[in-house]
Short mmCIF file of C-alpha atoms and ligand atoms in Angstrom, two decimals:
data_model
loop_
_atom_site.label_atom_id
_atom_site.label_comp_id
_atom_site.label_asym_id
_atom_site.label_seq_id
_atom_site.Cartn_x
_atom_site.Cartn_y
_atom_site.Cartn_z
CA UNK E 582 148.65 87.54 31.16
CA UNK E 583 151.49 85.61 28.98
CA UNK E 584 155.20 85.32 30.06
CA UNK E 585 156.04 89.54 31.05
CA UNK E 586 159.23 90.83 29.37
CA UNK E 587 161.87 93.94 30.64
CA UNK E 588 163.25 96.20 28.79
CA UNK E 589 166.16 98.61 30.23
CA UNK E 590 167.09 102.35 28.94
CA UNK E 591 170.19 103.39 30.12
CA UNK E 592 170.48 107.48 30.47
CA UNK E 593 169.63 109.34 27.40
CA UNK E 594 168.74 112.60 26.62
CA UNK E 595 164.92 113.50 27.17
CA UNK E 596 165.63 117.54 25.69
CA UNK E 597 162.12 118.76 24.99
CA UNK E 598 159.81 116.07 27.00
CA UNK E 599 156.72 118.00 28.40
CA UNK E 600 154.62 116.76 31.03
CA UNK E 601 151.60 116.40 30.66
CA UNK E 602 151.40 116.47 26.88
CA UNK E 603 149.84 113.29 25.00
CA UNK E 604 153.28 110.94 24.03
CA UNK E 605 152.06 111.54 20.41
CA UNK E 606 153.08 114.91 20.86
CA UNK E 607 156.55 114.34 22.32
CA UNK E 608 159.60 114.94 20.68
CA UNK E 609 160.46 111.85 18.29
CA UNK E 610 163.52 112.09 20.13
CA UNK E 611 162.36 110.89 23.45
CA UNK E 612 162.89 106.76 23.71
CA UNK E 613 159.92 104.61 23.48
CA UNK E 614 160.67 102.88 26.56
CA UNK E 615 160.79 106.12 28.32
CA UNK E 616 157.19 107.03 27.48
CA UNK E 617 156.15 103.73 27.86
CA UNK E 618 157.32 104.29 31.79
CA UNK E 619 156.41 107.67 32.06
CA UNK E 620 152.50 106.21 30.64
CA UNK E 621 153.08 103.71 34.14
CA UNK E 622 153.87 106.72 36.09
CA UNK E 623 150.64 108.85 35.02
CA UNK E 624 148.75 105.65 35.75
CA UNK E 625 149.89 105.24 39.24
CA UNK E 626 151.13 108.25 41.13
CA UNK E 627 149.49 110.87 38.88
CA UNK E 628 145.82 109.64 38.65
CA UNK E 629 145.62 107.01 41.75
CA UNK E 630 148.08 108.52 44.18
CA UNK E 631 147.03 112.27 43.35
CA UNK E 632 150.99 113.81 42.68
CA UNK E 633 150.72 116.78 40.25
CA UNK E 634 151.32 115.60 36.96
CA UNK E 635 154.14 118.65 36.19
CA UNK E 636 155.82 117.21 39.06
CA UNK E 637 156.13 113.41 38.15
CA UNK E 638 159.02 114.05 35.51
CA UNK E 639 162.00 115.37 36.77
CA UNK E 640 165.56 116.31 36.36
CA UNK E 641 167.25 112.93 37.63
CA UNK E 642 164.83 111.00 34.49
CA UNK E 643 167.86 112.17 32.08
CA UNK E 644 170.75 110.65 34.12
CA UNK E 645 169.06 107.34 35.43
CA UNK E 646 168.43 103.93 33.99
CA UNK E 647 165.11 102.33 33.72
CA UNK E 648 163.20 99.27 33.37
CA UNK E 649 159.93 98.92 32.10
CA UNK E 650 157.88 95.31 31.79
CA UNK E 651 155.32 94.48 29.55
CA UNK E 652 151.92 91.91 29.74
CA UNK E 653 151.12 90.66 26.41
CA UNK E 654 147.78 91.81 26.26
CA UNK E 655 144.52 89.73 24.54
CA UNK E 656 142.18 92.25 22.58
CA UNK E 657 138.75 91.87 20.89
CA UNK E 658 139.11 93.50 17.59
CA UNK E 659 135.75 92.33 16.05
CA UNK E 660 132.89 90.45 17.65
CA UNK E 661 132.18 87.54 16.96
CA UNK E 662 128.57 87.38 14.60
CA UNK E 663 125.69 84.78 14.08
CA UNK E 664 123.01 84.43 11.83
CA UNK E 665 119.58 83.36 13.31
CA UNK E 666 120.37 79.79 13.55
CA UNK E 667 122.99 80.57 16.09
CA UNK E 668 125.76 79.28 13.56
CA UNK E 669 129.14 81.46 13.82
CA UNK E 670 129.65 83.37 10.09
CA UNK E 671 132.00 85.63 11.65
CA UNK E 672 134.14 84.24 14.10
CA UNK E 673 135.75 86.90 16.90
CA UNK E 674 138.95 88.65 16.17
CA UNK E 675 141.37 89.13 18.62
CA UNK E 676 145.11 90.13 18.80
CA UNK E 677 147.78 90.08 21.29
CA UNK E 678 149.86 93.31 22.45
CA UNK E 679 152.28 94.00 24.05
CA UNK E 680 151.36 96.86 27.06
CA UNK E 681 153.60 98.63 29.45
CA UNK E 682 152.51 97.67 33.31
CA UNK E 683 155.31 98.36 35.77
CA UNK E 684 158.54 100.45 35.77
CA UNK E 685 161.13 101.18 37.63
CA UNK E 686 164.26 103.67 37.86
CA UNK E 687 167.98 103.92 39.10
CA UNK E 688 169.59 107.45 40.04
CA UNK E 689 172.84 107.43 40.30
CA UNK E 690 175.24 109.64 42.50
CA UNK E 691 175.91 112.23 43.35
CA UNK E 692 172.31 113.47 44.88
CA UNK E 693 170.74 115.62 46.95
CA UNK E 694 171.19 116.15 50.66
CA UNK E 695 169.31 113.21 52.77
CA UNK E 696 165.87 114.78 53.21
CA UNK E 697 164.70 116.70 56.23
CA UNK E 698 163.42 114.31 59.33
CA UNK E 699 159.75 115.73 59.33
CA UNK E 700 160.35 118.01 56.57
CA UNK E 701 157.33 118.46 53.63
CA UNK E 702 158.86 117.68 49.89
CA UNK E 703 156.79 119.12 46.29
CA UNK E 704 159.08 118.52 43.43
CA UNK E 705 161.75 117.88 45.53
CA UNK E 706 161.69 121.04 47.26
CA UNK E 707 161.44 121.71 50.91
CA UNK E 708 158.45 123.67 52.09
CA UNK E 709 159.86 127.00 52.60
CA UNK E 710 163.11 126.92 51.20
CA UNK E 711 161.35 126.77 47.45
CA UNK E 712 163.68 129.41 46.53
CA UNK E 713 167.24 128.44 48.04
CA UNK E 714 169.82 127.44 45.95
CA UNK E 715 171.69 124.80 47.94
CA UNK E 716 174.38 124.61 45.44
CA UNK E 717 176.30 124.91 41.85
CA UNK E 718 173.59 124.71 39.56
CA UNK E 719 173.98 122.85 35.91
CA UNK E 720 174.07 119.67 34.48
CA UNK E 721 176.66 118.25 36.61
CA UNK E 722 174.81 117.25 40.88
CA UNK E 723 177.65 118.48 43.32
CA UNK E 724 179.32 116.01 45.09
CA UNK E 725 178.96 116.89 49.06
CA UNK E 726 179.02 115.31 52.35
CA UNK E 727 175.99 114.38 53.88
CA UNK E 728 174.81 113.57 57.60
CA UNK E 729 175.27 110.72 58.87
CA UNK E 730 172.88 108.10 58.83
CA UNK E 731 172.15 104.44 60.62
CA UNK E 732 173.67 103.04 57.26
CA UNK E 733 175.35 106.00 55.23
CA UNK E 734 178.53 107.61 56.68
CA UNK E 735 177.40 110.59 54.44
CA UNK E 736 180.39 110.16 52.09
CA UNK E 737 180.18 107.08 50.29
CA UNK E 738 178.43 106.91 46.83
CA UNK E 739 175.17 105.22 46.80
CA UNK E 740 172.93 104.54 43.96
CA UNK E 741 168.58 104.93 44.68
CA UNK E 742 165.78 103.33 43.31
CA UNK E 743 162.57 104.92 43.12
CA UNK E 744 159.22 105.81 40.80
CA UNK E 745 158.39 101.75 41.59
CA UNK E 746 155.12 101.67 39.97
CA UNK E 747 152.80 98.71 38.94
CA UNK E 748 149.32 99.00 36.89
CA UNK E 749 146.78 98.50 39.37
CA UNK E 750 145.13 95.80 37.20
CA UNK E 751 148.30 93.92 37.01
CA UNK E 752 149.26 94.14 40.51
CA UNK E 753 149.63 90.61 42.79
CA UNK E 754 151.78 88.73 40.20
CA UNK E 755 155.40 89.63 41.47
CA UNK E 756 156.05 92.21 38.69
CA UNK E 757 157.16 94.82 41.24
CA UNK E 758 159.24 91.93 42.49
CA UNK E 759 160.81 91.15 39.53
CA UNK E 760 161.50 94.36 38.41
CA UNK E 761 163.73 94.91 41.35
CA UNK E 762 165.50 91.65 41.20
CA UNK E 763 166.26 93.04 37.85
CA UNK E 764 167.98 96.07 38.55
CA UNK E 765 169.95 94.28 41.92
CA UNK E 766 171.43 91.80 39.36
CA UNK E 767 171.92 94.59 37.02
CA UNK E 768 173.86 96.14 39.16
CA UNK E 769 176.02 93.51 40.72
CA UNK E 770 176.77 92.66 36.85
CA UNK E 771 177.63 96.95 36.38
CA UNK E 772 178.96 97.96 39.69
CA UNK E 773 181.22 100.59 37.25
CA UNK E 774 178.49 101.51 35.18
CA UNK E 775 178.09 105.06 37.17
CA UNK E 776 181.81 105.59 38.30
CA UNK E 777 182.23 109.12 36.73
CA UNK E 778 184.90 109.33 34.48
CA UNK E 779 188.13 111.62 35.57
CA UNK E 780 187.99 113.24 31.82
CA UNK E 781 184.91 113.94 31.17
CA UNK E 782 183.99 115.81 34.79
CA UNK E 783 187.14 116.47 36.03
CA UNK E 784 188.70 115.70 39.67
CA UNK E 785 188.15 118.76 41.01
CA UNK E 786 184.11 118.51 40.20
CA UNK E 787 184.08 115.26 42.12
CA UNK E 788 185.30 116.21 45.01
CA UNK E 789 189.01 114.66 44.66
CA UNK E 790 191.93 115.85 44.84
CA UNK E 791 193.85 112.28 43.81
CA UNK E 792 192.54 109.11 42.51
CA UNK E 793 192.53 107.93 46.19
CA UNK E 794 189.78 110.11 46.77
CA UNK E 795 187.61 109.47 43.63
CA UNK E 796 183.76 108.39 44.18
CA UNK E 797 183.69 104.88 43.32
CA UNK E 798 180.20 102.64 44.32
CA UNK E 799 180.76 100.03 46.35
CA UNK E 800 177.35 98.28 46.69
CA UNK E 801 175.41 100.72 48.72
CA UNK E 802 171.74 100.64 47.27
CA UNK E 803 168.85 104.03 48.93
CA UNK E 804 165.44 103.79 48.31
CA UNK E 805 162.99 106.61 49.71
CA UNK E 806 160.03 104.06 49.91
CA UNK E 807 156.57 105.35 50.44
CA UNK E 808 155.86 104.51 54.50
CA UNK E 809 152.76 102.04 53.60
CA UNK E 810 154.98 99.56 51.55
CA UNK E 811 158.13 99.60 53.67
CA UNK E 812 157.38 95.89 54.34
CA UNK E 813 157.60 95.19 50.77
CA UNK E 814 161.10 96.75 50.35
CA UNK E 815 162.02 94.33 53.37
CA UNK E 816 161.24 91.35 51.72
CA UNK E 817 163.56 92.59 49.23
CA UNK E 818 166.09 92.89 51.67
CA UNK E 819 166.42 96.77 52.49
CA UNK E 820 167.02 97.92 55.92
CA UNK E 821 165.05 100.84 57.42
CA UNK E 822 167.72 103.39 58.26
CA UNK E 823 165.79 105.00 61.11
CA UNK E 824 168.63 108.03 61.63
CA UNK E 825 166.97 109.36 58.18
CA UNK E 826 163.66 109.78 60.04
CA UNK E 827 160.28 110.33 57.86
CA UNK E 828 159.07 113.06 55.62
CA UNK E 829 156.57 113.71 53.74
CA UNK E 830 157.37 113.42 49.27
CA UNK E 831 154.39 114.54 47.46
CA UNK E 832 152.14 114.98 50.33
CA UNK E 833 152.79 110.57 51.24
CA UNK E 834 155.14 109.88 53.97
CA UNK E 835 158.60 108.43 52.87
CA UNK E 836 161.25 106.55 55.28
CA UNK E 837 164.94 105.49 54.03
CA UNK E 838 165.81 102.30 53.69
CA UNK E 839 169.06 100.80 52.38
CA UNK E 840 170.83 97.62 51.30
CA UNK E 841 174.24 96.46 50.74
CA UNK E 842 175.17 94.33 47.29
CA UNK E 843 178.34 92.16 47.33
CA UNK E 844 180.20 93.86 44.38
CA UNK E 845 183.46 94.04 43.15
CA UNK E 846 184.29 97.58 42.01
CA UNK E 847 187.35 98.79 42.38
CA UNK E 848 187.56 100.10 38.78
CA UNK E 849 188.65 103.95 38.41
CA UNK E 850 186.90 105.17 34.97
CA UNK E 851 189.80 107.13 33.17
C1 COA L 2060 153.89 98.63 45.40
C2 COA L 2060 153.62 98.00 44.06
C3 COA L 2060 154.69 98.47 43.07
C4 COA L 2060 153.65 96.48 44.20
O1 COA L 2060 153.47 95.88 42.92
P1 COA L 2060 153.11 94.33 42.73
O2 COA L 2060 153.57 93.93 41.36
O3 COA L 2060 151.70 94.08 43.06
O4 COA L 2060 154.04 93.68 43.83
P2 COA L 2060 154.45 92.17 43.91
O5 COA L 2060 153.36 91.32 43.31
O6 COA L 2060 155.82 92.00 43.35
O7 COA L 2060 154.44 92.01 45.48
C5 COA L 2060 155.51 91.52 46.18
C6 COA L 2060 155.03 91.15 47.55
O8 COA L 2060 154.62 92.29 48.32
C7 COA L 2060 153.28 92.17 48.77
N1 COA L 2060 152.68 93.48 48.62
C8 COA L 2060 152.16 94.02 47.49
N2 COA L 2060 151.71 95.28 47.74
C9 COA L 2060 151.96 95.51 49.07
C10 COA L 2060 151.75 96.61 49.93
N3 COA L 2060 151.16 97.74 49.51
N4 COA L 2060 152.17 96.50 51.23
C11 COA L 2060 152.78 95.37 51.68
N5 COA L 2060 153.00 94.30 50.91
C12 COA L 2060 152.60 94.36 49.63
C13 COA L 2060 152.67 91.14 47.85
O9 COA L 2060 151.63 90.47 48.54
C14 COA L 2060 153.84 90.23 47.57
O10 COA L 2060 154.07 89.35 48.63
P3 COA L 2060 154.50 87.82 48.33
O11 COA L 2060 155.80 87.92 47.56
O12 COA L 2060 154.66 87.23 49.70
O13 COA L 2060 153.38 87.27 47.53
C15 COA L 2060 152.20 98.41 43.52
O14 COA L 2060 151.26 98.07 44.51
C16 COA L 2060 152.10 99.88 43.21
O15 COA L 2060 152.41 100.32 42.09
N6 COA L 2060 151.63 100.67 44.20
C17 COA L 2060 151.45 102.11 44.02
C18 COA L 2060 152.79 102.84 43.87
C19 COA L 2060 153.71 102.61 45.04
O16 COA L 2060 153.32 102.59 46.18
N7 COA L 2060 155.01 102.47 44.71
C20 COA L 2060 156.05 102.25 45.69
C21 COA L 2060 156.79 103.53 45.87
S1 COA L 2060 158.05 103.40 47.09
#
């Protein structure tokens, strides 16, 4: 595998993107780097981990950034031929691509309510409650308050990474690793990047009644990491916030963990 290169998309529009349908059927619209991750995705939680395919793509894709890194791949294009002498008269042709092998993605706030402690999760709806409407729907998440947590007062804006996925092939060379070093140092480089903007959604739709009480991020990093590679999260310094409790996301049991970046990001987006 040669030197692996990232790519980032930051939130753009994916109108008309249909699971399941072959990428050279998507709208031309979609970004590349989108299908490349959403080709990582199939790989990995679709046809290893068993999620249904309609549910891999869903509504936070639009609003989050993502990374995707590629292998430069070596391919055989033509075998390599010999007469009967064993002398080469057509050497082998190879080229090099470039392949997607690991993504990752950043949701910003607001989001959901913290799941259910032994709740059961299919397209991010609770067993049972497949029908309730827990709040304003539309474009724009509500901002609410939360429960409490070991590490979220259930007020403060926090940004979660998720839909960490690496080819299995490519697996054991620290591209997971990387990719999350990426968006950490992304972040402590954007801490403003998702600070909403008081004229474009208004202070009333965040919550605030004065700039005082306008959402502003101030480090706090979720990730709802599948229960088997917890350990893996730790090593890249997330906490298990055991007041979150475990659930079950796709039919694989999730726990919370969080971390807190030293940013400075105090800026109010006008
Ligand atoms: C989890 C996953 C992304 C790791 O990808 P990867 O590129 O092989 O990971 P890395 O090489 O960066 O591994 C980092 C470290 O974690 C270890 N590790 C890898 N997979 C692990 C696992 N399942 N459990 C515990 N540790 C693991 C590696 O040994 C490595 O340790 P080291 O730094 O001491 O050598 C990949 O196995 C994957 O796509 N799994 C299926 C999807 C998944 O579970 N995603 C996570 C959703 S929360």
């Amino acid at each position: 595998m040669g030197t692996p290169f990232i790519t980032f998309l930051e939130p753009s529009k994916l109108e008309g993107y249909m699971s399941k349908a072959a990428r050279e059927n998507q709208p031309s619209a979609i970004p590349k780097a989108f299908l490349d991750a959403m080709e990582v995705r199939e790989q990995v939680f679709v046809e290893e981990q068993g999620v249904a395919a309609e549910n891999e793509f869903d509504s936070d894709d639009s609003r989050s950034c993502h990374w995707v890194v590629y292998a430069s791949v070596n391919k055989t294009e033509e075998l390599e031929i010999r007469d009967e002498s064993g002398a080469v008269i057509r050497p082998r042709k190879s080229s090099t691509r470039s392949v997607p092998v690991g993504t990752i993605r950043l949701v910003p706030f607001p989001h959901d309510p913290h799941p259910v402690d032994g709740g059961e999760y299919w397209d991010g709806k609770l067993k049972g409650e497949e029908d309730k409407v827990t709040g304003p729907t539309g474009p724009q998440k509500p901002y609410i308050t939360d429960r409490p947590t070991k590490y979220h007062d259930g007020k403060e804006p926090y940004v979660k990474l998720g839909r960490l996925a690496v080819v299995k092939e490519f697996r054991g060379h620290r591209l997971a690793g990387l990719l999350v070093k990426t968006v950490l140092s992304w972040l402590k480089a954007n801490p403003a990047f998702f600070n909403p903007s008081i004229k474009e959604i208004g202070l009333e739709n965040m919550g605030a009644f004065n700039e005082r009480d306008i959402p502003i991020w101030k480090g706090l990093v979720c990730v709802h990491a599948q229960e088997q590679v917890q350990g893996l999260w730790a090593k890249w310094g997330f906490q298990l916030d055991d007041g979150m409790g475990t659930w079950m996301e796709e039919g694989m049991p999730h726990v919370g963990m969080f971390q807190r970046l030293e940013v400075n990001s105090d800026q109010i987006r006008i």
